[in-house]
């Protein structure tokens, strides 16, 4: 005899399986324009658990914006998409209240896609907190910056493999991280990092890995950055190709890395934007 309770049980199992394998589907689309004497957030369309706080103006004209992800972390099956478009003469500084987290997955992949579109004379400072990959995470991260010849960019991509403060390494799991910079449709930088099964030889077994980008940069800026990253030792370097300055590092000491990265940003910002280095308020809480 067919039981309606069996149908209900099967339906619940199906929903549970779909939840475990699909996860959150979230999108956030930001649009910035220059209005009067400041940059305004003209649109912040979002679907799912991705949103922003009210913009701040600690330096009058630059829009400081904090991204919020209420679940607090990304699990297997989650798919998050973030895009930001900056119109001519706009200037936005975007960061987050806390670190991003990719939690252990039972198998499904978690995906984060980030696209940034800068018009001529637009300035973006993309300064998220670090992204922590928990042991067992299965993460696919892609960040793409689309620049015009006269755009200005200061951005970083900071990864923490495992939880070194708790003596946890990225002993198992998968990470695919892709970072791209395009200028007027031509690639300036395409980098891939692929870690599988706890094999960290690609990063010389360092738990911290990161890249800082600055465009357009000069030889003087490159020389200054090379001096500032000296405390990071042999696993840090900087290059300048087609006016794109790329700083790369591996490390063990997160406090040292944080101090050096912020110092580099503070020195580059006035040279790139003619504005003093004003730390986002959220970093000081």
CSV table of C-alpha atoms in Angstrom, one decimal:
chain,number,residue,atom,x,y,z
A,1,UNK,CA,0.0,0.0,0.0
A,2,UNK,CA,1.4,3.4,-1.0
A,3,UNK,CA,1.9,5.8,1.9
A,4,UNK,CA,1.6,9.5,1.6
A,5,UNK,CA,4.2,9.7,4.4
A,6,UNK,CA,6.7,7.9,2.1
A,7,UNK,CA,6.1,10.6,-0.5
A,8,UNK,CA,6.7,13.3,2.1
A,9,UNK,CA,9.9,11.6,3.3
A,10,UNK,CA,11.2,11.2,-0.3
A,11,UNK,CA,10.5,14.9,-1.0
A,12,UNK,CA,12.3,15.9,2.2
A,13,UNK,CA,15.3,13.8,1.2
A,14,UNK,CA,15.3,15.4,-2.2
A,15,UNK,CA,15.2,18.9,-0.8
A,16,UNK,CA,18.0,18.0,1.7
A,17,UNK,CA,20.2,16.5,-1.1
A,18,UNK,CA,19.6,19.6,-3.3
A,19,UNK,CA,20.5,21.9,-0.4
A,20,UNK,CA,23.7,20.0,0.3
A,21,UNK,CA,24.8,19.9,-3.3
A,22,UNK,CA,23.5,23.3,-4.5
A,23,UNK,CA,23.7,25.6,-1.6
A,24,UNK,CA,23.2,29.4,-1.6
A,25,UNK,CA,22.9,31.1,-5.0
A,26,UNK,CA,23.8,34.8,-4.3
A,27,UNK,CA,24.5,37.7,-6.6
A,28,UNK,CA,25.5,41.3,-6.0
A,29,UNK,CA,25.8,43.9,-8.7
A,30,UNK,CA,27.2,47.4,-7.8
A,31,UNK,CA,27.2,50.5,-9.9
A,32,UNK,CA,29.1,53.7,-9.1
A,33,UNK,CA,28.9,57.1,-10.7
A,34,UNK,CA,30.3,60.6,-10.1
A,35,UNK,CA,27.6,63.0,-9.0
A,36,UNK,CA,28.4,66.6,-8.1
A,37,UNK,CA,31.5,66.4,-5.9
A,38,UNK,CA,31.5,62.8,-4.8
A,39,UNK,CA,31.1,59.2,-6.0
A,40,UNK,CA,27.7,57.7,-5.3
A,41,UNK,CA,26.4,54.1,-5.3
A,42,UNK,CA,23.6,54.4,-7.8
A,43,UNK,CA,22.6,50.7,-7.8
A,44,UNK,CA,23.2,47.8,-5.5
A,45,UNK,CA,21.1,45.0,-6.9
A,46,UNK,CA,21.4,41.7,-4.9
A,47,UNK,CA,19.9,38.3,-4.8
A,48,UNK,CA,20.4,36.0,-1.9
A,49,UNK,CA,22.7,36.6,1.1
A,50,UNK,CA,25.0,39.2,-0.4
A,51,UNK,CA,24.6,42.9,0.4
A,52,UNK,CA,26.4,46.1,1.4
A,53,UNK,CA,26.3,48.6,4.3
A,54,UNK,CA,25.4,52.2,3.7
A,55,UNK,CA,28.3,53.9,2.0
A,56,UNK,CA,30.7,56.0,4.1
A,57,UNK,CA,32.4,59.3,3.1
A,58,UNK,CA,35.3,59.8,5.5
A,59,UNK,CA,37.2,61.7,2.8
A,60,UNK,CA,34.2,63.5,1.3
A,61,UNK,CA,34.4,62.4,-2.4
A,62,UNK,CA,35.5,58.7,-2.2
A,63,UNK,CA,32.8,56.1,-1.6
A,64,UNK,CA,33.9,53.6,1.1
A,65,UNK,CA,31.7,50.5,0.9
A,66,UNK,CA,31.6,47.4,3.1
A,67,UNK,CA,30.5,44.1,1.6
A,68,UNK,CA,28.3,41.8,3.8
A,69,UNK,CA,27.8,38.1,3.6
A,70,UNK,CA,25.4,37.3,6.5
A,71,UNK,CA,26.0,33.5,6.5
A,72,UNK,CA,29.6,34.2,7.5
A,73,UNK,CA,31.2,31.6,5.3
A,74,UNK,CA,30.9,29.7,2.0
A,75,UNK,CA,30.2,26.0,1.9
A,76,UNK,CA,30.2,23.3,-0.8
A,77,UNK,CA,27.5,24.0,-3.4
A,78,UNK,CA,27.4,27.8,-2.8
A,79,UNK,CA,27.7,30.0,-5.8
A,80,UNK,CA,28.4,33.7,-5.2
A,81,UNK,CA,28.8,36.3,-7.9
A,82,UNK,CA,30.0,39.9,-7.3
A,83,UNK,CA,30.3,42.5,-9.9
A,84,UNK,CA,31.2,46.2,-9.6
A,85,UNK,CA,31.0,48.8,-12.4
A,86,UNK,CA,32.7,52.2,-12.0
A,87,UNK,CA,31.8,55.1,-14.3
A,88,UNK,CA,34.2,57.8,-15.5
A,89,UNK,CA,35.7,59.8,-12.6
A,90,UNK,CA,34.2,57.7,-9.9
A,91,UNK,CA,36.4,56.4,-7.0
A,92,UNK,CA,35.3,53.5,-4.7
A,93,UNK,CA,37.1,51.8,-1.9
A,94,UNK,CA,35.6,48.4,-1.2
A,95,UNK,CA,36.4,46.1,1.8
A,96,UNK,CA,34.8,43.7,4.2
A,97,UNK,CA,34.2,43.6,8.0
A,98,UNK,CA,35.9,40.2,8.4
A,99,UNK,CA,37.8,37.4,6.7
A,100,UNK,CA,36.1,35.4,4.0
A,101,UNK,CA,35.8,31.7,4.8
A,102,UNK,CA,35.5,28.6,2.7
A,103,UNK,CA,34.3,25.7,5.0
A,104,UNK,CA,34.9,22.0,4.6
A,105,UNK,CA,32.9,20.4,1.8
A,106,UNK,CA,31.4,17.0,1.6
A,107,UNK,CA,32.2,17.0,-2.1
A,108,UNK,CA,30.3,19.8,-4.0
A,109,UNK,CA,32.4,22.7,-5.1
A,110,UNK,CA,31.9,26.3,-3.7
A,111,UNK,CA,32.3,29.0,-6.3
A,112,UNK,CA,33.1,32.7,-6.0
A,113,UNK,CA,33.2,34.9,-9.1
A,114,UNK,CA,34.2,38.6,-8.9
A,115,UNK,CA,34.2,40.9,-11.9
A,116,UNK,CA,35.2,44.6,-11.9
A,117,UNK,CA,34.7,47.0,-14.7
A,118,UNK,CA,36.5,50.4,-14.7
A,119,UNK,CA,35.8,53.2,-17.1
A,120,UNK,CA,38.5,55.7,-18.1
A,121,UNK,CA,39.5,57.9,-15.1
A,122,UNK,CA,37.7,55.5,-12.7
A,123,UNK,CA,39.6,54.4,-9.5
A,124,UNK,CA,39.0,51.2,-7.6
A,125,UNK,CA,40.6,50.2,-4.4
A,126,UNK,CA,39.6,46.5,-3.8
A,127,UNK,CA,40.9,45.6,-0.3
A,128,UNK,CA,39.0,42.6,1.0
A,129,UNK,CA,40.1,40.9,4.2
A,130,UNK,CA,42.0,37.6,3.8
A,131,UNK,CA,40.2,34.5,2.5
A,132,UNK,CA,40.6,31.5,4.8
A,133,UNK,CA,40.4,28.0,3.2
A,134,UNK,CA,39.4,25.5,5.9
A,135,UNK,CA,40.9,22.0,5.6
A,136,UNK,CA,38.7,20.0,3.3
A,137,UNK,CA,37.3,23.0,1.4
A,138,UNK,CA,36.6,22.6,-2.3
A,139,UNK,CA,36.8,26.2,-3.7
A,140,UNK,CA,36.9,27.8,-7.1
A,141,UNK,CA,37.6,31.5,-7.0
A,142,UNK,CA,37.9,33.8,-10.0
A,143,UNK,CA,38.6,37.5,-9.8
A,144,UNK,CA,38.8,39.6,-13.1
A,145,UNK,CA,39.6,43.3,-13.4
A,146,UNK,CA,38.6,45.0,-16.7
A,147,UNK,CA,40.5,48.3,-17.0
A,148,UNK,CA,40.6,51.1,-19.5
A,149,UNK,CA,43.9,52.7,-20.4
A,150,UNK,CA,43.3,55.6,-18.0
A,151,UNK,CA,41.7,53.6,-15.1
A,152,UNK,CA,43.4,53.3,-11.7
A,153,UNK,CA,43.5,50.2,-9.6
A,154,UNK,CA,44.8,49.2,-6.2
A,155,UNK,CA,43.8,45.7,-5.2
A,156,UNK,CA,45.0,42.7,-3.3
A,157,UNK,CA,44.2,39.0,-3.1
A,158,UNK,CA,45.1,37.4,0.2
A,159,UNK,CA,44.7,33.7,0.9
A,160,UNK,CA,45.2,31.7,4.1
A,161,UNK,CA,45.5,28.0,3.6
A,162,UNK,CA,44.1,26.2,6.6
A,163,UNK,CA,44.0,27.8,10.1
A,164,UNK,CA,47.7,28.1,11.1
A,165,UNK,CA,46.8,29.9,14.4
A,166,UNK,CA,45.0,26.7,15.4
A,167,UNK,CA,47.8,24.5,14.0
A,168,UNK,CA,45.6,23.3,11.2
A,169,UNK,CA,47.1,23.0,7.7
A,170,UNK,CA,45.3,22.7,4.4
A,171,UNK,CA,45.9,19.0,4.7
A,172,UNK,CA,43.1,18.0,2.3
A,173,UNK,CA,40.8,19.8,-0.1
A,174,UNK,CA,41.0,21.6,-3.4
A,175,UNK,CA,41.6,25.2,-4.3
A,176,UNK,CA,41.4,26.7,-7.8
A,177,UNK,CA,42.2,30.4,-7.7
A,178,UNK,CA,42.4,32.5,-10.9
A,179,UNK,CA,43.3,36.2,-11.0
A,180,UNK,CA,43.1,38.2,-14.2
A,181,UNK,CA,43.7,41.9,-15.2
A,182,UNK,CA,42.6,43.1,-18.7
A,183,UNK,CA,43.2,46.5,-20.2
A,184,UNK,CA,41.0,47.5,-23.2
A,185,UNK,CA,40.5,43.8,-23.9
A,186,UNK,CA,44.2,42.8,-23.7
A,187,UNK,CA,45.4,40.6,-20.9
A,188,UNK,CA,48.0,42.1,-18.6
A,189,UNK,CA,48.0,39.3,-16.0
A,190,UNK,CA,46.5,35.8,-15.9
A,191,UNK,CA,47.5,33.8,-12.9
A,192,UNK,CA,46.3,30.4,-11.7
A,193,UNK,CA,46.9,28.6,-8.4
A,194,UNK,CA,45.7,25.0,-8.2
A,195,UNK,CA,46.1,23.0,-4.9
A,196,UNK,CA,44.8,19.5,-4.6
A,197,UNK,CA,44.8,16.8,-1.9
A,198,UNK,CA,46.8,18.7,0.6
A,199,UNK,CA,49.9,19.1,-1.7
A,200,UNK,CA,51.3,22.5,-0.9
A,201,UNK,CA,54.6,22.2,-2.8
A,202,UNK,CA,53.3,24.9,-5.2
A,203,UNK,CA,53.4,27.4,-2.4
A,204,UNK,CA,56.5,25.9,-0.7
A,205,UNK,CA,54.3,24.8,2.2
A,206,UNK,CA,53.5,28.3,3.3
A,207,UNK,CA,50.0,28.9,4.7
A,208,UNK,CA,49.8,32.5,3.5
A,209,UNK,CA,49.8,33.5,-0.2
A,210,UNK,CA,49.0,36.8,-1.8
A,211,UNK,CA,49.2,39.3,-4.6
A,212,UNK,CA,48.9,43.1,-4.6
A,213,UNK,CA,48.2,44.9,-7.8
A,214,UNK,CA,48.7,48.6,-8.8
A,215,UNK,CA,47.9,50.2,-12.1
A,216,UNK,CA,49.3,52.4,-13.6
A,217,UNK,CA,52.6,52.2,-11.8
A,218,UNK,CA,56.1,53.5,-12.4
A,219,UNK,CA,59.7,52.3,-11.8
A,220,UNK,CA,59.8,54.6,-8.8
A,221,UNK,CA,56.8,52.9,-7.3
A,222,UNK,CA,58.4,49.5,-8.0
A,223,UNK,CA,61.6,50.4,-6.2
A,224,UNK,CA,59.7,51.7,-3.2
A,225,UNK,CA,57.7,48.5,-3.0
A,226,UNK,CA,60.7,46.3,-3.2
A,227,UNK,CA,62.2,48.0,-0.2
A,228,UNK,CA,59.0,47.7,1.8
A,229,UNK,CA,58.6,43.9,1.2
A,230,UNK,CA,62.2,43.2,2.4
A,231,UNK,CA,60.9,42.0,5.8
A,232,UNK,CA,59.0,39.2,4.1
A,233,UNK,CA,62.2,37.6,3.1
A,234,UNK,CA,63.0,35.5,0.0
A,235,UNK,CA,59.4,34.5,-0.7
A,236,UNK,CA,58.3,38.0,-1.9
A,237,UNK,CA,58.9,39.9,-5.0
A,238,UNK,CA,57.5,42.6,-7.3
A,239,UNK,CA,57.4,43.1,-11.0
A,240,UNK,CA,56.4,45.9,-13.4
A,241,UNK,CA,55.0,44.9,-16.8
A,242,UNK,CA,53.0,47.2,-19.1
A,243,UNK,CA,52.5,49.7,-16.2
A,244,UNK,CA,51.0,46.9,-14.0
A,245,UNK,CA,52.8,46.5,-10.7
A,246,UNK,CA,52.3,43.0,-9.2
A,247,UNK,CA,53.6,42.2,-5.8
A,248,UNK,CA,53.6,38.5,-4.8
A,249,UNK,CA,54.4,36.8,-1.5
A,250,UNK,CA,54.3,33.6,0.5
A,251,UNK,CA,54.5,33.7,4.3
A,252,UNK,CA,54.0,32.2,7.8
A,253,UNK,CA,53.4,35.3,9.9
A,254,UNK,CA,50.0,36.8,9.3
A,255,UNK,CA,50.7,39.9,11.5
A,256,UNK,CA,53.9,40.7,9.5
A,257,UNK,CA,52.1,40.2,6.2
A,258,UNK,CA,49.2,42.4,7.3
A,259,UNK,CA,51.6,45.1,8.4
A,260,UNK,CA,53.6,45.0,5.2
A,261,UNK,CA,50.6,44.9,2.9
A,262,UNK,CA,49.0,47.9,4.5
A,263,UNK,CA,52.2,49.8,4.5
A,264,UNK,CA,52.6,49.1,0.8
A,265,UNK,CA,49.0,50.3,0.1
A,266,UNK,CA,49.6,53.4,2.3
A,267,UNK,CA,52.7,54.3,0.2
A,268,UNK,CA,51.1,53.6,-3.2
A,269,UNK,CA,47.8,55.3,-2.6
A,270,UNK,CA,49.1,59.0,-2.6
A,271,UNK,CA,51.2,58.3,-5.7
A,272,UNK,CA,48.3,56.7,-7.6
A,273,UNK,CA,45.4,58.9,-6.4
A,274,UNK,CA,47.0,62.0,-4.9
A,275,UNK,CA,45.0,61.2,-1.7
A,276,UNK,CA,46.5,60.5,1.7
A,277,UNK,CA,46.3,56.9,3.0
A,278,UNK,CA,43.1,56.9,5.1
A,279,UNK,CA,42.6,53.5,6.7
A,280,UNK,CA,39.0,52.1,6.4
A,281,UNK,CA,37.3,52.5,9.7
A,282,UNK,CA,36.3,48.9,9.9
A,283,UNK,CA,39.9,47.8,10.0
A,284,UNK,CA,40.4,49.6,13.3
A,285,UNK,CA,37.5,47.8,15.1
